Coordinates of C-alpha atoms in Angstrom, one line a residue:
Chain T
M1 CA 0.0 0.1 0.3
I2 CA 3.2 2.3 1.0
S3 CA 6.3 2.0 -0.4
F4 CA 9.4 3.6 0.1
S5 CA 12.6 3.0 -1.8
Q6 CA 16.0 4.5 -1.4
V7 CA 14.4 7.8 -0.2
Y8 CA 16.7 11.0 0.2
K9 CA 15.0 14.4 1.1
R10 CA 17.5 17.1 1.4
Y11 CA 16.1 20.4 2.0
P12 CA 17.5 23.6 0.7
G13 CA 21.0 24.9 2.7
G14 CA 21.9 21.1 2.7
Y15 CA 20.0 19.8 5.7
E16 CA 19.5 16.2 5.0
A17 CA 16.3 15.0 6.7
L18 CA 16.1 11.7 5.4
R19 CA 18.7 9.2 4.4
N20 CA 18.0 6.3 2.1
I21 CA 14.8 5.5 3.3
S22 CA 13.5 1.8 2.0
L23 CA 10.4 0.6 3.8
N24 CA 6.9 -1.4 3.1
I25 CA 3.4 -0.5 4.8
G26 CA 0.9 -2.9 4.0
A27 CA -3.0 -2.6 3.8
G28 CA -4.6 -2.8 7.2
E29 CA -1.1 -2.7 9.3
M30 CA -1.0 -0.4 12.4
V31 CA 2.5 1.1 12.0
F32 CA 4.4 3.8 14.4
I33 CA 7.0 5.9 13.2
T34 CA 9.1 7.1 16.0
G35 CA 12.2 8.8 16.9
H36 CA 13.6 12.1 18.2
S37 CA 12.3 15.3 17.4
G38 CA 14.0 16.5 14.0
A39 CA 14.9 12.4 13.4
G40 CA 12.6 12.8 10.3
K41 CA 8.9 11.7 11.3
S42 CA 7.2 14.8 9.6
T43 CA 9.1 14.7 6.6
L44 CA 8.2 11.2 6.3
L45 CA 4.3 12.1 6.3
K46 CA 5.0 14.9 4.4
L47 CA 6.6 13.0 1.4
L48 CA 3.6 10.3 2.0
T49 CA 1.2 13.4 1.2
A50 CA 3.0 14.9 -1.7
I51 CA 3.8 18.0 0.7
E52 CA 7.5 17.9 -0.3
R53 CA 8.7 15.9 -2.9
P54 CA 11.7 13.4 -2.3
T55 CA 15.1 14.4 -3.6
S56 CA 15.6 10.8 -4.8
G57 CA 14.2 7.7 -4.3
S58 CA 10.7 7.1 -4.9
V59 CA 7.6 6.9 -2.9
V60 CA 4.7 4.9 -3.9
V61 CA 0.9 4.8 -2.7
N62 CA -1.6 2.9 -4.2
G63 CA 0.4 2.1 -7.1
Q64 CA 1.1 6.0 -7.9
N65 CA 4.5 7.4 -7.6
V66 CA 4.0 10.4 -5.4
G67 CA 6.9 12.4 -6.2
A68 CA 6.1 11.9 -9.9
L69 CA 2.3 13.2 -9.8
R70 CA 1.1 16.2 -11.5
P71 CA 0.0 18.9 -9.3
R72 CA -3.8 18.2 -10.3
A73 CA -3.4 15.0 -9.8
I74 CA -2.4 16.0 -5.7
P75 CA -5.8 16.5 -4.7
F76 CA -6.6 13.0 -5.7
L77 CA -4.0 11.5 -4.2
R78 CA -4.6 13.1 -0.8
R79 CA -8.3 11.6 -0.9
N80 CA -6.6 8.4 0.3
F81 CA -5.7 9.7 3.3
G82 CA -7.3 11.1 6.6
L83 CA -4.6 13.3 8.2
V84 CA -4.6 14.1 11.9
F85 CA -2.5 16.9 12.8
Q86 CA -0.3 17.8 16.0
D87 CA -1.7 21.3 16.0
H88 CA -5.2 20.2 14.7
K89 CA -5.6 22.7 12.2
L90 CA -9.4 22.9 13.1
L91 CA -11.4 26.3 11.6
F92 CA -12.6 28.4 14.3
D93 CA -14.8 30.4 12.1
R94 CA -17.4 27.4 11.9
T95 CA -19.2 24.9 14.1
V96 CA -17.7 21.5 14.7
F97 CA -20.7 19.9 12.5
D98 CA -19.3 22.1 9.7
N99 CA -15.4 21.3 10.4
V100 CA -16.4 17.7 10.2
L101 CA -18.4 18.5 6.7
L102 CA -15.3 19.8 4.8
P103 CA -14.0 17.1 3.6
L104 CA -17.2 15.7 2.2
N105 CA -18.0 19.2 0.6
I106 CA -14.3 18.9 -1.1
R107 CA -15.5 15.4 -2.2
G108 CA -18.8 16.6 -3.7
F109 CA -21.2 15.0 -1.2
R110 CA -25.2 15.3 -1.3
R111 CA -26.4 17.2 1.9
G112 CA -28.3 14.7 3.1
E113 CA -25.8 11.5 2.9
A114 CA -22.9 13.7 4.2
A115 CA -24.7 14.9 7.4
R116 CA -25.4 11.5 7.8
R117 CA -21.7 10.9 7.6
V118 CA -20.5 13.7 10.0
R119 CA -23.3 12.5 12.8
A120 CA -21.6 9.0 12.4
A121 CA -18.2 10.3 12.8
L122 CA -19.0 12.5 15.5
D123 CA -20.5 9.8 17.3
K124 CA -17.7 7.7 16.6
V125 CA -15.3 10.2 18.7
G126 CA -17.7 11.2 21.1
L127 CA -18.8 14.4 20.2
L128 CA -22.4 14.1 18.6
D129 CA -23.9 16.3 21.7
K130 CA -21.3 19.2 20.5
E131 CA -22.2 19.5 16.9
K132 CA -23.5 22.9 17.0
A133 CA -20.6 24.1 19.3
R134 CA -17.6 26.2 18.0
P135 CA -14.1 24.6 18.3
V136 CA -12.7 27.4 20.7
T137 CA -14.9 25.8 23.4
L138 CA -13.6 22.7 23.1
S139 CA -10.7 21.3 25.5
G140 CA -7.3 19.9 23.7
G141 CA -8.6 16.6 23.9
E142 CA -11.7 17.2 22.5
Q143 CA -10.3 19.3 19.7
Q144 CA -7.5 16.6 18.8
R145 CA -11.0 14.1 18.5
L146 CA -12.5 16.4 16.3
C147 CA -9.5 16.5 14.1
I148 CA -9.9 12.6 14.2
A149 CA -13.6 12.8 13.4
R150 CA -12.7 15.1 10.4
A151 CA -9.9 12.7 9.1
I152 CA -12.2 9.6 9.2
V153 CA -15.4 10.9 7.7
H154 CA -15.0 10.1 4.4
R155 CA -13.7 6.4 5.1
P156 CA -10.1 6.6 3.8
A157 CA -8.2 3.6 3.3
I158 CA -5.0 5.2 5.2
L159 CA -5.1 7.0 8.3
L160 CA -2.0 9.4 8.9
A161 CA -1.6 11.1 12.3
D162 CA 1.4 13.4 13.4
E163 CA 1.7 13.4 17.1
P164 CA -1.5 13.1 17.7
T165 CA -0.8 12.8 21.5
A166 CA 1.5 15.2 22.1
N167 CA -0.3 17.7 24.2
L168 CA -2.8 15.3 26.1
D169 CA -2.3 13.7 29.1
A170 CA -1.9 10.1 29.6
A171 CA -5.7 9.3 30.2
Y172 CA -6.7 11.2 26.9
A173 CA -3.9 9.7 25.2
G174 CA -4.7 6.2 25.9
E175 CA -8.4 7.1 24.9
L176 CA -7.2 8.4 21.4
G177 CA -5.0 5.1 21.4
S178 CA -8.2 2.6 21.5
L179 CA -9.6 5.0 18.7
F180 CA -7.2 4.5 16.6
Q181 CA -7.3 0.7 17.5
S182 CA -10.8 0.5 16.4
F183 CA -10.1 1.9 12.9
N184 CA -7.5 0.0 12.8
Q185 CA -9.6 -3.4 13.4
V186 CA -12.1 -2.3 10.6
G187 CA -9.2 -2.4 8.3
V188 CA -7.6 0.8 7.8
T189 CA -4.0 1.6 7.5
V190 CA -2.9 3.5 10.2
V191 CA 0.4 5.5 10.1
I192 CA 1.3 7.4 13.2
A193 CA 4.1 9.3 13.8
T194 CA 4.8 9.8 17.5
H195 CA 7.6 9.7 20.3
D196 CA 5.1 8.3 22.9
E197 CA 6.3 4.7 24.3
N198 CA 3.2 4.4 26.6
L199 CA 1.0 4.6 23.7
A200 CA 3.4 2.2 21.7
A201 CA 3.4 -0.1 24.9
R202 CA -0.3 -0.4 24.7
L203 CA -1.3 -0.7 21.2
R204 CA 1.8 -3.0 20.3
P205 CA 2.3 -1.8 16.7
R206 CA 5.1 -2.3 14.2
V207 CA 7.3 0.7 15.4
I208 CA 10.0 2.1 12.7
T209 CA 12.5 4.3 14.7
L210 CA 14.2 6.9 12.8
R211 CA 17.5 8.5 13.7
Q212 CA 18.8 11.5 12.3
G213 CA 17.2 10.7 9.0
G214 CA 18.3 7.0 8.9
L215 CA 16.3 3.8 9.2
M216 CA 17.0 2.0 12.8
T217 CA 16.0 -1.7 12.6
T218 CA 13.8 -2.4 15.6
P219 CA 14.9 -5.6 17.7
E220 CA 12.1 -7.4 16.6
E221 CA 13.0 -7.1 12.8
A222 CA 16.2 -7.9 13.6
A223 CA 15.4 -10.9 15.3
A224 CA 13.3 -12.0 12.3
T225 CA 15.4 -11.4 9.5
Chain O
M1 CA -23.5 16.3 -13.0
R2 CA -26.3 17.1 -10.2
I3 CA -23.0 16.9 -7.3
W4 CA -21.6 19.7 -9.9
L5 CA -24.8 21.5 -9.6
S6 CA -25.4 21.1 -6.0
Q7 CA -21.9 22.2 -5.2
H8 CA -22.1 25.2 -7.1
A9 CA -25.6 26.2 -5.6
R10 CA -23.8 25.6 -2.3
T11 CA -21.2 28.1 -3.1
L12 CA -23.4 30.5 -4.2
G13 CA -25.5 30.4 -0.8
M14 CA -22.2 30.7 1.0
T15 CA -21.2 33.7 -0.7
L16 CA -24.5 35.7 -0.6
G17 CA -24.2 34.8 3.1
K18 CA -21.1 36.6 3.3
F19 CA -22.0 39.7 1.5
F20 CA -24.8 39.8 4.4
R21 CA -22.5 39.0 7.0
S22 CA -20.8 42.2 6.6
P23 CA -23.3 44.2 5.1
V24 CA -21.3 48.0 5.8
A25 CA -18.1 46.7 3.9
S26 CA -20.3 45.0 1.2
L27 CA -22.3 48.0 0.5
F28 CA -19.2 50.2 0.4
N29 CA -17.7 47.9 -2.3
I30 CA -20.9 48.1 -4.4
G31 CA -21.3 51.7 -3.9
V32 CA -18.1 52.5 -5.4
I33 CA -18.2 50.0 -8.5
G34 CA -21.7 51.6 -8.8
V35 CA -20.7 55.0 -9.1
A36 CA -17.5 54.3 -11.2
L37 CA -19.6 52.4 -13.3
A38 CA -22.7 54.9 -13.4
L39 CA -20.3 57.8 -15.1
P40 CA -19.6 56.3 -18.3
A41 CA -22.9 54.4 -18.4
G42 CA -24.6 57.7 -17.3
F43 CA -22.6 59.8 -20.4
Y44 CA -23.7 57.1 -22.6
V45 CA -27.1 57.5 -21.9
G46 CA -26.8 61.2 -22.5
L47 CA -25.2 60.5 -25.9
V48 CA -28.0 57.7 -26.9
N49 CA -30.3 60.8 -26.3
L50 CA -28.8 63.5 -28.4
Q51 CA -28.3 60.6 -30.9
S52 CA -32.1 60.1 -31.3
L53 CA -32.8 63.9 -31.3
S54 CA -30.3 64.8 -34.0
Q55 CA -31.9 62.0 -36.0
G56 CA -35.2 63.3 -35.9
L57 CA -33.6 66.5 -37.0
A58 CA -31.8 65.3 -39.7
A59 CA -34.2 62.9 -41.5
A60 CA -34.8 65.0 -44.4
P61 CA -31.8 66.5 -45.5
Q62 CA -32.0 69.3 -48.1
L63 CA -29.6 70.9 -50.8
S64 CA -29.7 74.7 -51.0
L65 CA -28.8 76.1 -54.7
F66 CA -28.0 79.8 -54.9
L67 CA -27.3 81.2 -58.1
A68 CA -25.3 83.9 -59.2
L69 CA -26.5 87.4 -58.7
D70 CA -26.5 87.9 -62.4
A71 CA -28.3 85.0 -63.3
S72 CA -31.1 86.3 -65.9
R73 CA -34.9 84.6 -66.2
A74 CA -33.3 82.2 -68.9
D75 CA -30.5 80.4 -66.6
I76 CA -33.2 80.3 -64.2
A77 CA -36.0 78.3 -66.4
Q78 CA -32.4 76.6 -67.6
I79 CA -31.5 75.0 -64.3
E80 CA -35.1 74.5 -63.5
G81 CA -35.2 72.2 -66.7
R82 CA -32.3 70.3 -65.8
L83 CA -33.9 69.6 -62.0
K84 CA -36.7 68.7 -63.3
Q85 CA -35.0 65.9 -65.4
H86 CA -32.5 64.8 -62.9
A87 CA -33.1 61.3 -61.4
Q88 CA -31.6 62.1 -58.0
V89 CA -34.0 65.0 -57.3
H90 CA -37.2 64.2 -55.9
K91 CA -39.0 67.5 -55.6
F92 CA -37.5 71.2 -55.4
K93 CA -39.0 74.6 -54.6
Y94 CA -37.8 77.8 -56.4
V95 CA -37.5 80.8 -54.0
P96 CA -37.3 84.4 -55.8
R97 CA -34.8 86.5 -54.4
E98 CA -37.6 89.0 -53.7
Q99 CA -39.6 86.5 -51.6
A100 CA -36.5 85.5 -49.9
L101 CA -35.8 89.2 -48.7
A102 CA -39.6 89.4 -47.7
D103 CA -39.2 86.4 -45.6
M104 CA -36.2 87.7 -44.0
K105 CA -37.8 90.9 -43.3
A106 CA -40.6 89.3 -41.5
G107 CA -38.7 86.3 -39.9
S108 CA -35.5 87.5 -38.8
G109 CA -36.4 90.6 -37.3
L110 CA -34.3 92.5 -39.3
G111 CA -36.9 94.4 -40.9
D112 CA -35.7 98.5 -40.4
V113 CA -32.1 97.3 -41.5
M114 CA -33.2 95.6 -44.4
S115 CA -35.3 98.5 -45.8
G116 CA -32.5 100.6 -45.3
L117 CA -30.8 98.5 -48.2
A118 CA -30.2 100.1 -51.8
Q119 CA -30.5 96.8 -53.7
N120 CA -31.4 93.2 -52.7
P121 CA -28.3 91.4 -51.8
L122 CA -29.9 88.0 -51.9
P123 CA -29.7 85.5 -54.6
D124 CA -32.4 83.8 -56.3
A125 CA -32.4 80.1 -54.6
F126 CA -33.7 76.5 -55.2
V127 CA -34.5 74.2 -52.3
V128 CA -34.0 70.5 -53.3
D129 CA -35.2 67.7 -51.9
A130 CA -32.7 64.2 -52.9
R131 CA -34.0 60.6 -53.5
D132 CA -31.3 59.3 -52.0
S133 CA -30.8 61.0 -48.5
T134 CA -27.3 59.3 -47.4
A135 CA -24.2 61.3 -47.2
Q136 CA -22.5 60.3 -49.9
S137 CA -24.7 60.5 -52.9
L138 CA -25.9 63.9 -51.4
E139 CA -21.9 64.7 -51.6
K140 CA -22.1 63.6 -54.9
L141 CA -25.5 65.5 -56.2
R142 CA -23.7 68.7 -54.5
E143 CA -20.5 68.9 -56.2
E144 CA -22.4 67.8 -59.6
I145 CA -24.8 70.6 -59.1
N146 CA -22.3 73.3 -58.2
N147 CA -20.7 72.6 -61.4
W148 CA -23.8 73.8 -63.5
P149 CA -23.5 77.5 -65.1
K150 CA -24.9 80.4 -62.7
V151 CA -24.6 78.3 -59.9
A152 CA -22.9 80.1 -57.1
H153 CA -23.0 78.0 -54.4
V154 CA -24.8 74.8 -53.3
Q155 CA -25.4 74.3 -49.6
L156 CA -25.8 70.8 -48.1
D157 CA -28.2 71.3 -45.1
A158 CA -27.4 68.4 -43.5
A159 CA -23.7 69.6 -42.7
W160 CA -24.7 70.6 -39.6
A161 CA -26.1 67.1 -38.6
K162 CA -22.6 65.7 -40.1
R163 CA -21.1 68.2 -37.6
L164 CA -23.2 67.0 -34.9
E165 CA -22.5 63.3 -35.8
A166 CA -18.8 63.8 -35.7
V167 CA -18.8 65.5 -32.1
L168 CA -21.1 62.4 -31.1
K169 CA -18.2 60.1 -32.6
L170 CA -16.0 62.2 -30.4
G171 CA -18.1 61.8 -27.5
Q172 CA -18.4 57.8 -27.9
L173 CA -14.5 58.0 -28.0
A174 CA -14.8 59.6 -24.6
V175 CA -17.0 57.1 -23.0
L176 CA -14.9 54.4 -24.2
M177 CA -12.0 56.0 -22.8
L178 CA -13.7 56.5 -19.3
T179 CA -15.1 53.0 -19.5
T180 CA -11.6 51.9 -19.8
L181 CA -10.2 53.8 -17.5
L182 CA -13.4 52.9 -14.8
A183 CA -13.1 49.2 -15.5
F184 CA -9.6 48.9 -15.0
A185 CA -10.9 50.8 -11.3
L186 CA -13.3 47.7 -11.1
V187 CA -11.1 45.0 -11.6
A188 CA -8.4 46.5 -9.0
I189 CA -11.2 47.0 -6.4
T190 CA -12.5 43.2 -6.7
F191 CA -8.5 42.2 -6.7
N192 CA -8.0 44.0 -3.7
T193 CA -11.2 42.6 -1.8
I194 CA -10.3 39.0 -3.0
R195 CA -7.1 39.4 -1.7
L196 CA -7.9 40.5 1.6
Q197 CA -10.5 37.6 1.7
I198 CA -7.6 35.1 0.8
L199 CA -5.5 36.6 3.5
T200 CA -8.3 36.1 6.4
R201 CA -9.3 32.6 5.2
R202 CA -5.5 31.2 4.7
E203 CA -5.7 28.7 7.2
E204 CA -9.1 27.3 5.5
I205 CA -7.5 27.2 2.2
E206 CA -4.1 25.4 3.7
V207 CA -6.5 22.8 5.5
A208 CA -8.5 22.3 2.5
K209 CA -5.9 21.7 0.1
L210 CA -4.5 19.2 2.7
I211 CA -7.1 17.2 2.7
G212 CA -7.8 17.0 -1.0
A213 CA -9.2 20.0 -2.2
T214 CA -9.0 20.5 -5.8
D215 CA -7.7 24.2 -7.1
A216 CA -11.0 24.8 -8.6
F217 CA -12.6 23.9 -5.4
I218 CA -10.8 26.8 -3.8
R219 CA -11.3 29.3 -6.5
R220 CA -14.9 28.7 -6.8
P221 CA -16.5 30.8 -3.8
F222 CA -13.9 33.5 -4.5
L223 CA -14.8 34.0 -8.1
Y224 CA -18.4 33.7 -7.1
F225 CA -18.0 36.5 -4.6
G226 CA -16.2 38.6 -7.3
A227 CA -18.8 38.3 -9.8
L228 CA -21.7 38.9 -7.4
Q229 CA -19.9 42.0 -6.2
G230 CA -19.6 43.1 -9.7
L231 CA -23.0 42.1 -10.7
A232 CA -24.6 44.3 -7.5
G233 CA -22.2 47.1 -8.1
G234 CA -23.6 47.1 -11.8
F235 CA -27.3 47.0 -10.5
A236 CA -26.0 49.9 -8.2
A237 CA -24.6 51.8 -11.4
W238 CA -28.1 51.0 -13.3
A239 CA -30.3 52.4 -10.3
L240 CA -28.2 55.3 -10.2
I241 CA -28.7 56.2 -13.7
W242 CA -32.4 56.0 -13.6
A243 CA -32.5 57.8 -10.5
G244 CA -30.7 60.4 -12.2
I245 CA -32.8 60.5 -15.6
Y246 CA -35.9 60.8 -13.5
L247 CA -34.8 63.4 -11.3
L248 CA -33.8 65.4 -14.8
N249 CA -36.9 64.6 -16.4
N250 CA -39.2 65.8 -13.8
G251 CA -37.2 69.2 -14.4
L252 CA -37.2 68.9 -18.4
A253 CA -41.0 68.9 -17.9
D254 CA -41.2 72.1 -16.4
L255 CA -38.4 73.2 -18.9
S256 CA -39.8 72.0 -22.1
Q257 CA -43.7 72.8 -21.1
L258 CA -42.2 76.7 -21.2
Y259 CA -41.2 76.1 -24.9
G260 CA -44.2 74.6 -25.5
T261 CA -43.0 70.9 -26.5
T262 CA -42.3 67.9 -24.8
F263 CA -39.0 66.4 -24.5
Q264 CA -38.2 63.5 -22.5
L265 CA -34.8 61.6 -21.8
H266 CA -35.1 58.0 -22.3
H267 CA -33.9 55.3 -19.8
L268 CA -31.7 53.0 -20.7
N269 CA -33.0 49.8 -22.9
P270 CA -33.5 46.6 -21.8
A271 CA -30.3 45.4 -24.0
D272 CA -28.2 48.0 -22.7
S273 CA -29.2 47.4 -19.1
L274 CA -28.4 44.1 -19.4
G275 CA -24.9 44.4 -21.1
L276 CA -24.4 46.6 -18.2
L277 CA -24.8 44.4 -15.4
L278 CA -23.5 41.4 -17.6
F279 CA -20.4 44.0 -18.1
S280 CA -20.0 44.3 -14.4
A281 CA -20.2 41.0 -13.3
V282 CA -17.5 39.9 -15.6
L283 CA -15.4 42.3 -15.3
G284 CA -15.3 41.5 -11.1
W285 CA -15.2 37.6 -12.4
F286 CA -12.0 38.7 -14.2
G287 CA -10.8 40.6 -10.9
A288 CA -11.4 37.8 -8.6
W289 CA -9.6 35.6 -11.1
M290 CA -6.6 37.6 -11.3
S291 CA -6.6 38.0 -7.5
V292 CA -6.9 33.9 -6.7
G293 CA -4.1 32.8 -9.5
R294 CA -2.0 35.5 -8.0
H295 CA -2.5 34.8 -4.2
L296 CA -3.1 31.1 -4.1
S297 CA 0.1 30.3 -5.8
D298 CA 1.6 32.7 -3.0
A299 CA 0.2 30.5 -0.5
D300 CA 1.4 27.3 -2.3
R301 CA 5.0 28.4 -2.2
R302 CA 4.9 29.0 1.5

């Protein structure tokens, strides 16, 4: 479903964010990408969603070479993903309901069907009673759950999350973890960039560790080979 | 197709909502566009009115033939014969010099001065109605008659109408120039309005792009806004002109009553009104299009 082969990413100025990354993520897997700040986790996600292009090597998603996509095709690549951002990126000028509606509007869903799906997604994350509220009135954890609702409302095949638990206390983080697990159980590929070790210990996902832009083999993988 | 239509309808609804959420700012923008368009459009209405007036007056152009002062009775008879046979001449009237003098004494109020003259300074004359009243054939006829013996001068009475026409043409050019300038102003106003909107909605644009919005989707509300603002501005201009003509007509009614005639300014005709609205909507759309093209690619590079 996702494969990196010999990917390098060098930013202007010579900073090398990723070095010789080759990895495969299959459909329905749950994968954690860990590593210290600056190890290249975010860059990896940016390459996946075509926000950045690899300097060399290829990134393939669903059989499409992301680095070689024409600009016109990029929106359609991104529709494969549900994105959960560290800073939520919620729109504060509209209600909770309208925030979740945005991905469906972009895809041109009909009103009735869209409303049904938005409520289903809000129910899933436990915010159904707040659909008319403004995001500012929500707590940090609720805002993150709203962000997740927006990411899953269009039922993406791949859920990408960048530090979803960074600003949350342990109890909230645990709730989010089981939420991600439930999506994974219905077949969604889940990729989470995080350095939250508690979360990894609880969900027991496959872990890919980055160090200074390079790939570090996990002990389990080393044992397997 | 239905999805496409419903997306457009939704965008239209949201755009209208945006107008009503900031009514003062919207009204000022629309007002500025309205005034900017009302200037050339009003000027244009004035020209159209003048044109229709001049057409009414110059409908039957006439040629006046003035004979040489020493033309004899025989000469006059010969010219009369020629005119009768000429294919281009519809009808003509002979004005003897004595009658011309009498008319002048009666009509011009210069009777006293005239009676002081030792001899009649006026020549004999023919007034000729041409069969074909286009400017070219009239000119040809004038030149031909001018070469006849004992014809001192041929005056084309439509000359002043031609001059008026030339002035009107100049006016049209002025309207065109004014329109170009103010069309630019309209585009600039829309450009800036949309730029501000893009700046305030930068977050929304960023998020929408990240979750798979096409450029067309992102552009659409701005283009709608530009076109609608232009349309509303065009309507404002139309209303301004209508009100202006209405007020002027009230004044003109009093004035023309004093002169014993009725003269009314015409309003913009339906075709011109529609043209005005379309023109302003297209310009608004164009301004928005330029602004969106420019500022979205800016946002991209960030």
